[in-house]
Short mmCIF file of C-alpha atoms in Angstrom, two decimals:
data_model
loop_
_atom_site.label_atom_id
_atom_site.label_comp_id
_atom_site.label_asym_id
_atom_site.label_seq_id
_atom_site.Cartn_x
_atom_site.Cartn_y
_atom_site.Cartn_z
CA MET A 1 185.53 -333.91 149.07
CA ASP A 2 188.08 -332.09 151.25
CA GLU A 3 188.38 -333.20 154.82
CA GLU A 4 186.22 -331.09 157.20
CA LEU A 5 188.16 -328.03 158.35
CA ARG A 6 188.47 -327.48 162.05
CA ILE A 7 190.10 -324.25 163.45
CA ILE A 8 190.70 -322.82 166.90
CA ILE A 9 190.89 -319.03 167.34
CA SER A 10 192.01 -317.76 170.67
CA GLY A 11 192.57 -314.51 172.45
CA GLY A 12 190.54 -311.34 173.21
CA GLY A 13 190.27 -308.95 176.12
CA THR A 14 189.61 -305.85 174.02
CA GLY A 15 187.76 -304.94 170.82
CA GLY A 16 191.14 -304.55 169.17
CA HIS A 17 191.66 -308.31 169.51
CA ILE A 18 188.05 -309.45 169.04
CA PHE A 19 187.24 -307.65 165.84
CA PRO A 20 190.20 -309.13 163.87
CA ALA A 21 189.46 -312.60 165.30
CA VAL A 22 185.79 -312.51 164.13
CA SER A 23 186.81 -311.08 160.76
CA ILE A 24 189.28 -313.85 160.26
CA ALA A 25 186.65 -316.50 161.21
CA ASN A 26 184.12 -314.93 158.80
CA ALA A 27 186.76 -314.96 156.03
CA ILE A 28 187.44 -318.69 156.67
CA ARG A 29 183.78 -319.47 156.66
CA ASN A 30 183.32 -317.47 153.26
CA LYS A 31 186.08 -319.68 151.74
CA ARG A 32 185.07 -323.04 153.44
CA PRO A 33 181.39 -323.04 154.52
CA ASP A 34 182.03 -326.47 155.97
CA ALA A 35 184.53 -325.05 158.47
CA LYS A 36 184.08 -325.80 162.19
CA ILE A 37 185.51 -322.90 164.18
CA LEU A 38 185.87 -322.81 167.95
CA PHE A 39 186.88 -319.67 169.88
CA VAL A 40 188.73 -319.98 173.24
CA GLY A 41 188.64 -316.81 175.41
CA ALA A 42 189.13 -315.67 178.89
CA GLU A 43 186.22 -315.96 181.42
CA GLY A 44 184.70 -312.63 182.30
CA ARG A 45 186.26 -310.77 179.37
CA MET A 46 184.17 -309.20 176.55
CA GLU A 47 184.96 -312.03 174.05
CA MET A 48 182.57 -314.16 176.01
CA GLN A 49 179.65 -312.06 174.82
CA ARG A 50 180.94 -310.59 171.56
CA VAL A 51 181.97 -313.95 169.90
CA PRO A 52 178.59 -315.71 170.54
CA ALA A 53 176.77 -312.52 169.26
CA ALA A 54 178.90 -312.94 166.03
CA GLY A 55 177.51 -316.47 165.67
CA TYR A 56 180.47 -318.56 167.00
CA GLU A 57 180.88 -321.00 169.86
CA ILE A 58 183.39 -320.02 172.51
CA LYS A 59 184.99 -321.80 175.42
CA GLY A 60 186.24 -319.72 178.43
CA LEU A 61 189.50 -320.23 180.40
CA PRO A 62 189.98 -318.85 183.94
CA ILE A 63 193.30 -317.10 182.82
CA CYS A 64 194.08 -313.60 183.88
CA GLY A 65 197.13 -311.30 183.93
CA PHE A 66 199.80 -311.02 186.62
CA ASP A 67 199.20 -308.32 189.34
CA ARG A 68 202.40 -306.13 189.27
CA LYS A 69 201.39 -304.13 192.34
CA ASN A 70 200.53 -307.05 194.71
CA MET A 71 202.82 -309.90 194.17
CA LEU A 72 201.08 -312.14 196.64
CA LYS A 73 197.95 -312.15 194.47
CA ASN A 74 200.06 -313.89 191.87
CA ILE A 75 199.94 -317.17 193.65
CA LYS A 76 196.23 -317.31 192.62
CA VAL A 77 197.18 -316.20 189.02
CA LEU A 78 199.74 -319.11 188.76
CA TYR A 79 197.03 -321.58 189.75
CA LYS A 80 194.65 -320.04 187.10
CA ILE A 81 197.41 -320.43 184.45
CA TRP A 82 197.94 -324.15 185.48
CA LYS A 83 194.17 -324.70 185.33
CA SER A 84 193.86 -322.98 182.08
CA GLN A 85 196.53 -325.05 180.51
CA ARG A 86 194.78 -328.29 181.69
CA MET A 87 191.46 -327.01 180.31
CA ALA A 88 193.08 -325.95 177.04
CA LYS A 89 194.49 -329.38 176.58
CA ARG A 90 191.09 -330.98 177.02
CA ILE A 91 189.42 -328.49 174.62
CA ILE A 92 191.98 -329.22 172.00
CA GLU A 93 191.67 -333.04 172.43
CA ASP A 94 187.91 -332.85 172.11
CA PHE A 95 187.80 -330.46 169.18
CA ARG A 96 190.92 -331.88 167.29
CA PRO A 97 191.76 -328.59 165.42
CA MET A 98 193.91 -328.70 162.24
CA ALA A 99 195.31 -325.21 162.87
CA ALA A 100 195.09 -322.59 165.61
CA VAL A 101 195.09 -318.81 165.42
CA GLY A 102 196.22 -316.54 168.21
CA VAL A 103 195.17 -312.85 168.12
CA GLY A 104 196.78 -311.85 171.43
CA GLY A 105 195.29 -311.55 174.88
CA TYR A 106 195.51 -313.87 177.94
CA ALA A 107 193.68 -316.93 176.55
CA SER A 108 195.92 -317.28 173.42
CA GLY A 109 198.89 -318.25 175.62
CA PRO A 110 197.82 -321.47 177.06
CA THR A 111 195.79 -322.36 173.97
CA LEU A 112 198.52 -321.94 171.41
CA ASN A 113 201.20 -323.39 173.69
CA LYS A 114 199.25 -326.58 173.99
CA CYS A 115 198.43 -326.76 170.33
CA ALA A 116 202.12 -326.29 169.42
CA ALA A 117 203.06 -329.02 171.90
CA MET A 118 200.61 -331.32 170.30
CA GLY A 119 201.93 -330.65 166.65
CA ILE A 120 199.05 -328.43 165.61
CA PRO A 121 200.40 -325.55 163.31
CA CYS A 122 199.80 -322.07 164.79
CA LEU A 123 199.42 -318.63 163.27
CA ILE A 124 199.70 -315.47 165.24
CA GLN A 125 198.06 -312.17 164.29
CA GLU A 126 199.83 -309.20 165.86
CA GLN A 127 197.81 -305.96 165.53
CA ASN A 128 200.19 -303.48 167.10
CA SER A 129 203.47 -301.88 165.96
CA TYR A 130 204.87 -302.97 169.38
CA ALA A 131 204.26 -306.74 170.00
CA GLY A 132 202.30 -307.83 172.99
CA VAL A 133 203.90 -310.00 175.62
CA THR A 134 201.82 -313.01 174.81
CA ASN A 135 202.65 -313.02 171.12
CA LYS A 136 206.33 -312.51 171.79
CA LEU A 137 206.35 -315.58 173.98
CA LEU A 138 204.43 -317.64 171.32
CA ALA A 139 206.53 -316.54 168.32
CA LYS A 140 209.05 -319.32 168.48
CA LYS A 141 206.36 -321.93 168.40
CA ALA A 142 204.34 -320.26 165.53
CA SER A 143 204.49 -321.31 161.93
CA LYS A 144 203.38 -318.00 160.53
CA ILE A 145 203.23 -314.45 162.13
CA CYS A 146 200.84 -311.91 160.45
CA VAL A 147 201.66 -308.31 161.19
CA ALA A 148 200.33 -304.88 160.19
CA TYR A 149 203.63 -302.82 160.44
CA GLU A 150 207.06 -302.90 159.00
CA GLY A 151 210.03 -303.55 161.19
CA MET A 152 208.58 -306.35 163.29
CA GLU A 153 211.83 -308.24 162.91
CA ARG A 154 212.81 -306.81 166.25
CA PHE A 155 210.15 -308.89 167.97
CA PHE A 156 209.72 -311.99 165.74
CA PRO A 157 211.74 -314.29 163.60
CA ALA A 158 212.06 -312.60 160.24
CA ASP A 159 211.41 -315.81 158.14
CA LYS A 160 207.97 -316.26 159.79
CA ILE A 161 206.70 -312.77 159.33
CA MET A 162 203.96 -311.81 156.74
CA ILE A 163 202.73 -308.25 156.43
CA THR A 164 198.94 -308.63 156.05
CA GLY A 165 197.49 -305.58 157.91
CA ASN A 166 194.70 -305.73 160.46
CA PRO A 167 191.27 -307.09 159.64
CA VAL A 168 188.57 -304.50 160.25
CA ARG A 169 184.79 -304.39 160.68
CA GLN A 170 183.23 -305.09 157.38
CA GLN A 171 180.42 -302.77 158.14
CA LEU A 172 182.83 -299.81 157.67
CA LEU A 173 183.85 -300.91 154.24
CA ASP A 174 180.38 -301.67 152.98
CA CYS A 175 178.89 -298.16 153.52
CA ARG A 176 177.84 -296.71 150.17
CA LEU A 177 176.55 -293.30 151.41
CA SER A 178 178.07 -290.03 150.29
CA LYS A 179 179.35 -287.68 152.86
CA GLU A 180 176.36 -285.43 152.50
CA GLU A 181 173.90 -288.33 152.67
CA ALA A 182 175.57 -289.69 155.77
CA ARG A 183 175.23 -286.28 157.43
CA LYS A 184 171.53 -285.92 156.55
CA LYS A 185 170.85 -289.37 157.94
CA MET A 186 172.58 -288.45 161.25
CA GLY A 187 170.50 -285.20 161.56
CA LEU A 188 173.52 -282.99 160.73
CA ASP A 189 173.88 -280.03 158.35
CA PRO A 190 175.31 -281.50 155.11
CA HIS A 191 177.22 -278.43 154.27
CA ARG A 192 179.13 -277.81 157.57
CA PRO A 193 182.29 -279.63 158.55
CA VAL A 194 182.19 -282.49 161.01
CA VAL A 195 184.62 -283.69 163.74
CA LEU A 196 183.98 -287.21 164.94
CA ILE A 197 185.13 -287.74 168.54
CA ILE A 198 185.33 -291.45 169.40
CA GLY A 199 185.38 -292.32 173.09
CA GLY A 200 183.79 -295.53 174.37
CA SER A 201 185.56 -297.37 177.02
CA LEU A 202 187.03 -296.35 180.43
CA GLY A 203 190.04 -295.06 178.58
CA ALA A 204 187.89 -292.26 176.99
CA ARG A 205 188.03 -290.00 180.17
CA THR A 206 190.80 -287.60 178.82
CA ILE A 207 189.16 -287.21 175.52
CA ASN A 208 185.87 -286.46 177.13
CA GLU A 209 187.40 -283.92 179.55
CA SER A 210 189.01 -282.31 176.53
CA VAL A 211 185.52 -281.53 175.19
CA THR A 212 183.87 -280.43 178.42
CA ASP A 213 186.83 -278.04 179.12
CA ASN A 214 186.47 -276.28 175.73
CA ILE A 215 182.62 -276.07 175.38
CA SER A 216 182.82 -272.26 174.76
CA MET A 217 185.51 -272.67 172.06
CA ILE A 218 183.39 -275.26 170.23
CA ALA A 219 180.34 -272.98 170.37
CA GLU A 220 182.35 -270.13 168.58
CA HIS A 221 183.07 -272.07 165.56
CA ASP A 222 181.01 -273.27 162.50
CA ILE A 223 182.09 -276.93 162.97
CA GLN A 224 179.77 -279.77 164.01
CA PHE A 225 181.21 -282.13 166.71
CA VAL A 226 179.66 -285.61 166.92
CA TRP A 227 180.89 -286.97 170.30
CA GLN A 228 180.66 -290.49 171.33
CA THR A 229 181.32 -290.41 175.14
CA GLY A 230 180.90 -294.06 176.04
CA GLY A 231 178.14 -295.34 178.35
CA PHE A 232 180.22 -295.13 181.49
CA TYR A 233 180.61 -291.38 181.23
CA PHE A 234 177.36 -290.38 179.53
CA LYS A 235 175.30 -289.61 182.59
CA GLY A 236 178.04 -287.40 184.13
CA ILE A 237 178.60 -285.51 180.87
CA THR A 238 174.83 -284.92 180.52
CA GLU A 239 174.83 -283.28 183.94
CA THR A 240 177.84 -281.19 182.99
CA LEU A 241 176.29 -280.05 179.79
CA LYS A 242 173.08 -279.07 181.76
CA GLU A 243 175.32 -276.73 183.88
CA LYS A 244 177.47 -275.27 181.22
CA GLY A 245 174.99 -275.39 178.28
CA CYS A 246 175.30 -277.59 175.24
CA PRO A 247 175.96 -275.67 172.02
CA GLU A 248 173.84 -276.54 168.96
CA ASN A 249 176.92 -277.77 167.10
CA LEU A 250 177.88 -280.33 169.76
CA LYS A 251 176.10 -283.71 169.48
CA PRO A 252 176.91 -286.06 172.39
CA THR A 253 175.82 -289.63 172.50
CA ASP A 254 176.80 -292.63 174.56
CA PHE A 255 177.22 -294.93 171.62
CA ILE A 256 177.10 -294.63 167.76
CA ALA A 257 175.39 -297.83 166.44
CA ASN A 258 175.89 -296.93 162.78
CA ILE A 259 179.63 -296.01 163.08
CA ASP A 260 180.15 -296.62 159.32
CA GLU A 261 177.76 -293.64 158.66
CA ALA A 262 179.60 -291.55 161.35
CA TYR A 263 183.00 -292.21 159.66
CA ARG A 264 181.50 -291.37 156.24
CA ALA A 265 180.05 -288.01 157.63
CA ALA A 266 183.38 -286.94 159.30
CA ASP A 267 186.04 -284.64 157.86
CA LEU A 268 188.33 -285.26 160.91
CA ILE A 269 188.39 -288.02 163.44
CA ILE A 270 189.67 -287.76 167.02
CA SER A 271 190.50 -291.28 168.35
CA ARG A 272 192.78 -293.32 170.69
CA ALA A 273 195.42 -295.16 168.80
CA GLY A 274 194.48 -298.76 169.15
CA ALA A 275 195.51 -300.93 166.28
CA SER A 276 192.00 -301.67 164.97
CA SER A 277 191.17 -297.93 164.91
CA ILE A 278 194.28 -297.06 163.07
CA SER A 279 193.70 -299.79 160.47
CA GLU A 280 190.15 -298.42 159.92
CA LEU A 281 191.29 -294.83 159.54
CA CYS A 282 193.92 -295.95 156.98
CA LEU A 283 191.51 -298.06 154.90
CA LEU A 284 189.02 -295.31 154.87
CA GLY A 285 191.62 -292.58 154.21
CA LYS A 286 190.47 -290.44 157.11
CA PRO A 287 192.42 -287.39 158.52
CA SER A 288 192.84 -287.92 162.29
CA ILE A 289 194.14 -286.66 165.53
CA LEU A 290 195.31 -289.54 167.68
CA VAL A 291 195.48 -289.46 171.44
CA PRO A 292 197.43 -292.61 172.59
CA SER A 293 196.17 -294.10 175.89
CA PRO A 294 198.79 -294.19 178.56
CA ASN A 295 197.02 -297.12 180.19
CA VAL A 296 198.28 -299.82 177.81
CA ALA A 297 201.09 -302.36 177.94
CA GLU A 298 204.41 -300.98 176.83
CA ASP A 299 202.85 -297.79 175.62
CA HIS A 300 202.02 -299.54 172.38
CA GLN A 301 199.47 -296.92 171.34
CA THR A 302 202.17 -294.30 171.08
CA HIS A 303 204.13 -296.62 168.83
CA ASN A 304 201.05 -297.21 166.70
CA ALA A 305 200.31 -293.47 166.44
CA MET A 306 204.03 -292.50 165.55
CA ALA A 307 203.97 -295.06 162.69
CA LEU A 308 201.33 -292.61 161.07
CA VAL A 309 202.75 -289.36 162.37
CA ASN A 310 206.19 -290.29 160.95
CA LYS A 311 204.61 -290.62 157.45
CA LYS A 312 202.47 -287.44 157.78
CA ALA A 313 199.41 -289.53 157.91
CA ALA A 314 197.92 -288.34 161.17
CA LEU A 315 198.43 -285.81 163.98
CA MET A 316 199.11 -286.75 167.54
CA VAL A 317 198.47 -285.13 170.94
CA LYS A 318 199.82 -286.63 174.14
CA ASP A 319 197.18 -287.70 176.70
CA GLY A 320 198.69 -285.27 179.29
CA GLU A 321 198.27 -282.31 176.95
CA ALA A 322 194.88 -283.23 175.37
CA ARG A 323 192.75 -281.03 177.66
CA GLN A 324 194.60 -277.94 176.61
CA LYS A 325 195.51 -278.80 172.99
CA LEU A 326 193.14 -281.34 171.47
CA ILE A 327 190.03 -279.20 170.62
CA PRO A 328 192.11 -276.11 169.55
CA LEU A 329 194.17 -278.31 167.18
CA ALA A 330 191.03 -279.92 165.75
CA ILE A 331 189.52 -276.43 165.05
CA GLU A 332 192.77 -275.06 163.68
CA THR A 333 193.13 -278.10 161.40
CA LEU A 334 189.69 -277.88 159.93
CA THR A 335 189.77 -273.96 159.45
CA ASP A 336 193.10 -274.07 157.70
CA LYS A 337 192.51 -272.26 154.39
CA GLU A 338 195.01 -274.59 152.66
CA ALA A 339 192.99 -277.61 153.78
CA ALA A 340 196.30 -279.39 154.49
CA TYR A 341 194.47 -281.94 156.66
CA LEU A 342 193.24 -283.56 153.40
CA LYS A 343 196.83 -284.69 152.74
CA LEU A 344 196.72 -286.59 156.14
CA GLY A 345 193.89 -288.77 154.77
CA ASP A 346 195.66 -289.34 151.45
CA ASN A 347 198.84 -290.45 153.22
CA ALA A 348 196.87 -292.72 155.60
CA LYS A 349 195.10 -294.27 152.64
CA ALA A 350 198.49 -295.00 151.12
CA MET A 351 199.37 -297.03 154.23
CA ALA A 352 196.25 -299.15 154.09
CA LEU A 353 196.52 -302.93 153.62
CA PRO A 354 193.15 -304.05 152.22
CA ASP A 355 191.87 -307.69 152.22
CA SER A 356 193.67 -308.48 155.43
CA ALA A 357 191.13 -311.06 156.69
CA ASP A 358 191.09 -312.90 153.27
CA ILE A 359 194.86 -313.04 153.16
CA ILE A 360 195.10 -314.39 156.80
CA ALA A 361 192.37 -316.91 156.20
CA ASP A 362 194.19 -318.32 153.14
CA GLU A 363 197.31 -318.76 155.34
CA VAL A 364 195.25 -320.50 158.05
CA ILE A 365 193.68 -322.83 155.50
CA LYS A 366 197.15 -323.60 153.96
CA LEU A 367 198.53 -324.52 157.55
CA ALA A 368 195.55 -326.75 158.23
CA SER A 369 195.79 -328.49 154.82
CA GLY A 370 199.53 -329.05 155.30
CA LYS A 371 198.99 -330.88 158.48
#
């Protein structure tokens, strides 16, 4: 009988880090049901709720990022880093992992640093086309670096890189409904085209304003718009729609629980350009208009979007131009008689890297077995 497998997975802060982390854990569990998997996250961040909801134990560190506006506050940040390193060391000594996985985010820094210092092999999973600060710092200590884009040698040692793609939510891949069936289930006309607008977090404001500023244009066209506003904005948008009137072809909601059905129903998707979103669009072969968020480190969403735009696999609208250009471009794209937008989906599909979670899980198990 093989020795019991013990793996630490660390990182988080956003869904773009958490979805891949949980997908990797699930893939390890599928291959090795005996595996003991422990997550390490940052206190107060969304992983502290999302990971237990997925069925895994998680330990929290008091780690946070540097305050670039008020340098005096960083005295407290330095203390939290020191404390997190001590806590990470105790967690590692107690759990005795055979390998560690870092997916980016604050917690992965002290956790993987301590693992590497204690001789535990480490794997980094970088979701974006522009590497995050934490992963760049950890790269020298990592045994393997799994990436989703070509050209990552500019950030990481070339001999450690493996192009695996980003793991995505299994729910999206498991949907077996046809486009017409998905539309009927969502209460939509199965014969009219659909634009899916994905907002959700605080970063959805510009996309939401792009819709409210163009209500009359939406009403004039025979296109259905399914609009996820995000819970933070939904009440205000509801009030705005009472004043302006909500056309019958605009379907606003705070959150879409069955996002797999919404993806299947859509002809065109409007989204931010987070790494997980882009991986999902590619795997599903969906035409998209990407609006990179300007509020992310090193403008990495623009880099993500351009990786698709340069291969004619998506369209892009800058955040600052979205209120004027986004909805007109969506309508123009779907009403094009040549249906050129379908080629966007085909090209996106050609960029997809399937089975990412399984491939990464195999690498983690190899590292653990090697130790």
